PDB file of C-alpha atoms in Angstrom:
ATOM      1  CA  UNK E   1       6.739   3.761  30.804  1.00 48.00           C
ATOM      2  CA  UNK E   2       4.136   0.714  30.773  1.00 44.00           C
ATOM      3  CA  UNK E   3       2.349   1.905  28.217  1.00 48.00           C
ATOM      4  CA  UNK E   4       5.842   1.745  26.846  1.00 51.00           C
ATOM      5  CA  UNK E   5       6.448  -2.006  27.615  1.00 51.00           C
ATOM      6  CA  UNK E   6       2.779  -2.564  26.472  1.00 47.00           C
ATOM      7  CA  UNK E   7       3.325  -1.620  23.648  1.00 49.00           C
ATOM      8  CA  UNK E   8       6.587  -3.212  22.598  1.00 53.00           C
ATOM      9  CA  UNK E   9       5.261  -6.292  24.159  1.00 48.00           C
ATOM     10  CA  UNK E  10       2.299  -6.045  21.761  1.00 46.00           C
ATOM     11  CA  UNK E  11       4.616  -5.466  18.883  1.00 45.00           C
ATOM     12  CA  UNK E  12       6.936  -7.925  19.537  1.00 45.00           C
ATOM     13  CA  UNK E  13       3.906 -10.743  19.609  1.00 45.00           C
ATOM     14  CA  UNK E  14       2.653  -9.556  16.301  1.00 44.00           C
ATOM     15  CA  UNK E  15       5.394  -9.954  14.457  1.00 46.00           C
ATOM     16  CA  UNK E  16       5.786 -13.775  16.060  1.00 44.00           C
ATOM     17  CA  UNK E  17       2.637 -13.918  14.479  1.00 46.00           C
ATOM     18  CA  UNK E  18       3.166 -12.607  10.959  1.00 46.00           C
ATOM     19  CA  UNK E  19       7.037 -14.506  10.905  1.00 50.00           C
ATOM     20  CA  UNK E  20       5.233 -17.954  12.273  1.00 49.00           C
ATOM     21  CA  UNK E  21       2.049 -17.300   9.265  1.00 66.00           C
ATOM     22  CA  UNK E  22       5.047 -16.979   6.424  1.00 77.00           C
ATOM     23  CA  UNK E  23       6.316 -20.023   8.364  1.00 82.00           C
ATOM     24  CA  UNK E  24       3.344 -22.519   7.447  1.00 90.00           C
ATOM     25  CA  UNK E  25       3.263 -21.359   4.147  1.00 95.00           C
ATOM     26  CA  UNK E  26       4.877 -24.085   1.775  1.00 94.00           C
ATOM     27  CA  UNK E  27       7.551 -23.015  -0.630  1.00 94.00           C
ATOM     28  CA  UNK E  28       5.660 -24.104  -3.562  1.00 96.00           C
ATOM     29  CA  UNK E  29       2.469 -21.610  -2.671  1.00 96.00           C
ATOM     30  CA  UNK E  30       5.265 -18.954  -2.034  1.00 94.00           C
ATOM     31  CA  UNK E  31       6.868 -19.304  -5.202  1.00 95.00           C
ATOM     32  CA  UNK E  32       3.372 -19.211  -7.163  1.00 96.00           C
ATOM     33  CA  UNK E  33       2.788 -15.962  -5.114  1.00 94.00           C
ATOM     34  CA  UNK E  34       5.915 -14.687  -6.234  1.00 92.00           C
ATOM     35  CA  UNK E  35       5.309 -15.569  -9.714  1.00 93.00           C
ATOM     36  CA  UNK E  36       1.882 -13.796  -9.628  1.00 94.00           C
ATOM     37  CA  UNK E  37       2.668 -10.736  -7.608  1.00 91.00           C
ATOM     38  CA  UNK E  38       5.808 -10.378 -10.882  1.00 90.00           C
ATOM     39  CA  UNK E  39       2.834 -10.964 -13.915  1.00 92.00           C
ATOM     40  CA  UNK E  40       0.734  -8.052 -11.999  1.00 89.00           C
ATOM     41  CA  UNK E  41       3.174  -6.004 -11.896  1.00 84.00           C
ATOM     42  CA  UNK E  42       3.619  -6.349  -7.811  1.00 85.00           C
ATOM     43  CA  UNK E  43       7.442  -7.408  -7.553  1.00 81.00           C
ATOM     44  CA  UNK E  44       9.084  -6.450  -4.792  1.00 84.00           C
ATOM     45  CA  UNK E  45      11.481  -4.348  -6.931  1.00 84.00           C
ATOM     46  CA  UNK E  46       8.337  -2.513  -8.814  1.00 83.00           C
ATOM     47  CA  UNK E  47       6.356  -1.861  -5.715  1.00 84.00           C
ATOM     48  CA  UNK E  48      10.093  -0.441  -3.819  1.00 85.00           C
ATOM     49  CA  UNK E  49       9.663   1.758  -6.669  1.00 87.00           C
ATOM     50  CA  UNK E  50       6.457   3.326  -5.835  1.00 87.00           C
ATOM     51  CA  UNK E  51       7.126   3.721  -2.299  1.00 86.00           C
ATOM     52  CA  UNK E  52       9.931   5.650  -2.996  1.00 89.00           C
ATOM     53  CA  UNK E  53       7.986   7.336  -5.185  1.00 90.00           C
ATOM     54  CA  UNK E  54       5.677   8.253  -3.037  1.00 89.00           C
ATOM     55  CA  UNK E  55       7.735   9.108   0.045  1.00 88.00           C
ATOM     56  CA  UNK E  56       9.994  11.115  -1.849  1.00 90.00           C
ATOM     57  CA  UNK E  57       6.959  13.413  -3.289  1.00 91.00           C
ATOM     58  CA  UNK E  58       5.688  13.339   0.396  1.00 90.00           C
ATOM     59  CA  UNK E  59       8.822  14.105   1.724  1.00 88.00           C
ATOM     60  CA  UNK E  60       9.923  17.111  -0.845  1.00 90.00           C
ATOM     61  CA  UNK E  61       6.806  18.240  -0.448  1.00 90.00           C
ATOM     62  CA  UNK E  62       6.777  19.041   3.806  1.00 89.00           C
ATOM     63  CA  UNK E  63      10.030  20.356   3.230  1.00 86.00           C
ATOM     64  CA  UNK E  64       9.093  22.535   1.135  1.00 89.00           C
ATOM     65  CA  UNK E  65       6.228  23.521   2.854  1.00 90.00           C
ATOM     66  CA  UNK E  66       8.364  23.929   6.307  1.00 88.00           C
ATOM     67  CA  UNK E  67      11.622  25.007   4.729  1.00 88.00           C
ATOM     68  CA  UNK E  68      11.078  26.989   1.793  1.00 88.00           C
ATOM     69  CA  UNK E  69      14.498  27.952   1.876  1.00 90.00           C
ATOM     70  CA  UNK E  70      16.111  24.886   2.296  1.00 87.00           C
ATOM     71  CA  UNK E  71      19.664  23.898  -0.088  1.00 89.00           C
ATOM     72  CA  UNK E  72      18.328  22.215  -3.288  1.00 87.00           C
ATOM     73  CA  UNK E  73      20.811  19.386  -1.982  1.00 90.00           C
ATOM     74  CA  UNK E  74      18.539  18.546   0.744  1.00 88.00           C
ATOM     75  CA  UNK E  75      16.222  17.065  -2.106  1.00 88.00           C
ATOM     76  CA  UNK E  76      19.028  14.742  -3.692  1.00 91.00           C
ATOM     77  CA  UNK E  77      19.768  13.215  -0.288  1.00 91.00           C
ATOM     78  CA  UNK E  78      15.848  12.288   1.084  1.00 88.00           C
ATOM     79  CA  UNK E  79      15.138  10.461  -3.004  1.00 91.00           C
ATOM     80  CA  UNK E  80      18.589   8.419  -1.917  1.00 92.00           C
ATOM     81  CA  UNK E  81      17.903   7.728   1.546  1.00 91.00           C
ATOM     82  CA  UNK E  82      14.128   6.832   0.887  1.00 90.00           C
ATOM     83  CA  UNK E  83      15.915   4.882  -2.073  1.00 91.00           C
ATOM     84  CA  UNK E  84      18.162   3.074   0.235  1.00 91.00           C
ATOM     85  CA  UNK E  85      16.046   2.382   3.116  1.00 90.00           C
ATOM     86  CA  UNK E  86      13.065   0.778   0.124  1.00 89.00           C
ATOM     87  CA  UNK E  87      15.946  -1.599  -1.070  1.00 89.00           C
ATOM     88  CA  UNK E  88      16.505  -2.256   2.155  1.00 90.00           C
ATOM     89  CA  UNK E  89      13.357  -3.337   3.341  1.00 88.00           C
ATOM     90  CA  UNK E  90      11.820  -4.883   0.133  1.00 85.00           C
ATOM     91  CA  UNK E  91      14.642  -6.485  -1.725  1.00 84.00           C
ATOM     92  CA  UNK E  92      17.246  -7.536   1.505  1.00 85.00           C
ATOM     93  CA  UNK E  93      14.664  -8.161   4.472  1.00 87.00           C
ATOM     94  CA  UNK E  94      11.458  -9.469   2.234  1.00 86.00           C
ATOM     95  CA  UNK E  95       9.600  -6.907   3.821  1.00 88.00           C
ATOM     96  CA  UNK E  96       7.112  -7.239   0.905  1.00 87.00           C
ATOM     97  CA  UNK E  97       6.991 -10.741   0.761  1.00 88.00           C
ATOM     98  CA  UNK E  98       6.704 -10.635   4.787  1.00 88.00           C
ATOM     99  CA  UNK E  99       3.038  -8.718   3.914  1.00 89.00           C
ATOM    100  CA  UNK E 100       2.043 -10.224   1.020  1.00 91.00           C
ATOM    101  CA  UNK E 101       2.416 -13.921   1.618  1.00 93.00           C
ATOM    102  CA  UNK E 102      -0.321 -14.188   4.284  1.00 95.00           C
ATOM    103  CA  UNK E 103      -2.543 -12.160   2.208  1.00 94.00           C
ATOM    104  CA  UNK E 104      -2.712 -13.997  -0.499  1.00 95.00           C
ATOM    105  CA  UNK E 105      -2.368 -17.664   0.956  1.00 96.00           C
ATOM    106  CA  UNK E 106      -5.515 -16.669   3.432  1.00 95.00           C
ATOM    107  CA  UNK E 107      -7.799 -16.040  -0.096  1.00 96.00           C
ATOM    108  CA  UNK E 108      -6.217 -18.163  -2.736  1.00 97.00           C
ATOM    109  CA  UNK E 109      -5.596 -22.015  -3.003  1.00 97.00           C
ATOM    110  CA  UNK E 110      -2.348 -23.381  -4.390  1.00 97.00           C
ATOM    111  CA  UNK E 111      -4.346 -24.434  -7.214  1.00 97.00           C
ATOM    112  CA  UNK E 112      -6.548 -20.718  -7.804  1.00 97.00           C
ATOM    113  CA  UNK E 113      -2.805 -19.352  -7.577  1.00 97.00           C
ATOM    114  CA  UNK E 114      -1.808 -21.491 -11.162  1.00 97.00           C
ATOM    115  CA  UNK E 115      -5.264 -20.640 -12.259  1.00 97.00           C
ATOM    116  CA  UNK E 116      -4.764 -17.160 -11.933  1.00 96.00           C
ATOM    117  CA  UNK E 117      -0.889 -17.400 -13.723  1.00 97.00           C
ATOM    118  CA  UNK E 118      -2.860 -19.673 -16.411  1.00 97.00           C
ATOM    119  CA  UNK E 119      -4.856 -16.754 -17.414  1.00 96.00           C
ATOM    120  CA  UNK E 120      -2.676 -13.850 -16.497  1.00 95.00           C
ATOM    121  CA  UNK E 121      -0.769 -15.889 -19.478  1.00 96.00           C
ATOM    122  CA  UNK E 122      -3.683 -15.525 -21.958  1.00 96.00           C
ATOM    123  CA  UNK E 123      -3.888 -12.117 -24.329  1.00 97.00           C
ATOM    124  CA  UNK E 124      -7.377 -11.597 -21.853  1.00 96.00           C
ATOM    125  CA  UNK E 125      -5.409 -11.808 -18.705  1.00 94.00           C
ATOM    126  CA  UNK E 126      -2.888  -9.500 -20.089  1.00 94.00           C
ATOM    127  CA  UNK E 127      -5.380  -7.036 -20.774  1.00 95.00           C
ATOM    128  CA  UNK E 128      -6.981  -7.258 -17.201  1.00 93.00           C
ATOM    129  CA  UNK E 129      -3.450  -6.441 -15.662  1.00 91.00           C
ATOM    130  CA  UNK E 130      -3.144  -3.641 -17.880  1.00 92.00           C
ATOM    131  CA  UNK E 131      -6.496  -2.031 -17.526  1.00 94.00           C
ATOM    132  CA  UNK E 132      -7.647  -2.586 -14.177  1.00 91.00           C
ATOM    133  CA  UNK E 133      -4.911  -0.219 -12.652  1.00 88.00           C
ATOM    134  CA  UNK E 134      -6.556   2.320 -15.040  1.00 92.00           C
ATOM    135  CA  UNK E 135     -10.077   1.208 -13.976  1.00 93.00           C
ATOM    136  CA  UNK E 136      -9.197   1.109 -10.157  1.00 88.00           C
ATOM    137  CA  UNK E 137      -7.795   4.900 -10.897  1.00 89.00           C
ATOM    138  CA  UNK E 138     -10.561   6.013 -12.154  1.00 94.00           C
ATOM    139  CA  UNK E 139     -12.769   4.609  -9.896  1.00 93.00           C
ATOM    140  CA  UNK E 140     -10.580   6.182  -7.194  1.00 90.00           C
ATOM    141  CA  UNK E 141     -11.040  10.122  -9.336  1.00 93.00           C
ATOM    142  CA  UNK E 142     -14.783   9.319  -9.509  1.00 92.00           C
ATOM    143  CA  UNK E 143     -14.985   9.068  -6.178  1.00 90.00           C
ATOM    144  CA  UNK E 144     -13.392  11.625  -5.245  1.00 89.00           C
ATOM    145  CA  UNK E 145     -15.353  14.089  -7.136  1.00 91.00           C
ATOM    146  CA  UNK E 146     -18.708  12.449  -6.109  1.00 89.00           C
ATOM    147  CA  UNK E 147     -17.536  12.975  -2.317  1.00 87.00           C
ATOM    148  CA  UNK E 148     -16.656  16.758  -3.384  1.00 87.00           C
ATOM    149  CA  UNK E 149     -20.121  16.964  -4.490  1.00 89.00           C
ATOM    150  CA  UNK E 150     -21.895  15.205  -1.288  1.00 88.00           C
ATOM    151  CA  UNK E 151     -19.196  17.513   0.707  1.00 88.00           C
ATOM    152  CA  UNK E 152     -21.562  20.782   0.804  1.00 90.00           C
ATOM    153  CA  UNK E 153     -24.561  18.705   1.488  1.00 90.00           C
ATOM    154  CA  UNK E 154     -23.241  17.032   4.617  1.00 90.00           C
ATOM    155  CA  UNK E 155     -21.959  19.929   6.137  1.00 89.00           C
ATOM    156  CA  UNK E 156     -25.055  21.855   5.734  1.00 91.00           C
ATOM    157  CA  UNK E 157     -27.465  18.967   6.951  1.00 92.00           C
ATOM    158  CA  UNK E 158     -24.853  18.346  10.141  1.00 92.00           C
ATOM    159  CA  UNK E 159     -25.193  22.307  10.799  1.00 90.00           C
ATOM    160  CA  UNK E 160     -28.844  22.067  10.434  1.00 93.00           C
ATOM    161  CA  UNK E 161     -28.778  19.290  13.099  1.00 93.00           C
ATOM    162  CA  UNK E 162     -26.360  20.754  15.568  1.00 91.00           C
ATOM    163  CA  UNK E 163     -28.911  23.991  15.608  1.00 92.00           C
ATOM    164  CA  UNK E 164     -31.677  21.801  16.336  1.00 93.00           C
ATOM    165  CA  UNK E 165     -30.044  20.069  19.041  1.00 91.00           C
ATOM    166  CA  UNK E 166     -28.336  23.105  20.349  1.00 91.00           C
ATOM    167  CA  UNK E 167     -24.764  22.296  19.575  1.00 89.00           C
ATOM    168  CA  UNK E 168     -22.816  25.260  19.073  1.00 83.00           C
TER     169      UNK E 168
END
């Protein structure tokens, strides 16, 4: 039961914390965010979108994993309530402007905000939005396979050791 309170109390001071940060942050720097986070593809609405995405895939997949048999129907109604509850969160309570704000105010200037618009504007910038999603995937696949590779090799070096040191 304290750990309880502990922990509430903990969570209730964080999000003082985030709600006082978004606070300080002037409307104009807010309003540049928002304009970025839309060029990069980052709206609230598009990034909703993933998480559903994402949740619903996770979701469908445990149940059926768990459930094999479960009614087909169960599918339709966890894609609209993971629907629902994104809407809810990004779009009505700004939960995505809640996390980005700080973010980006902490590493950009009002000024490297319109800098950063400026060129997102510019045939380059368009083509860094497009391709670095692409780049930052396959970055992501590469390693991946490279720690597939190094996979084998740590185990067997950790076994070695543990038979040295007598760890069974």
């Amino acid at each position: 039961m304290f750990i309880k309170k502990i922990i509430t109390a903990a969570l209730l001071a964080l999000s003082f914390n985030i709600s006082a940060a978004i606070n300080d942050i002037p409307a104009s720097k807010k309003l540049l965010i928002d304009n970025l986070l839309a060029q990069t593809g980052q709206s609230a609405v598009a990034v909703g979108r993933q998480y559903s995405e994402l949740f619903t895939q996770q979701m469908t997949l445990i149940l059926k994993q768990s459930k094999p048999d479960i009614n087909p129907k169960a599918f339709d109604i966890v894609e609209e309530e993971i629907i629902a509850i994104m809407d809810e969160e990004f779009l009505i309570n700004d939960a995505f402007k809640t996390m980005m704000y700080p973010i980006y105010s902490k590493h950009f200037t009002e000024g490297e905000l319109r800098k950063m618009i400026e060129i997102n504007n510019t045939e380059f910038g368009k083509k860094i939005i497009r391709v670095m999603p692409l780049i930052s995937k396959e970055g992501m696949i590469a390693g991946q396979e490279f720690g597939k590779k190094l996979g084998p090799k740590i185990q067997k070096r950790i076994a070695e050791r543990f038979k040295e040191e007598g760890i069974k």
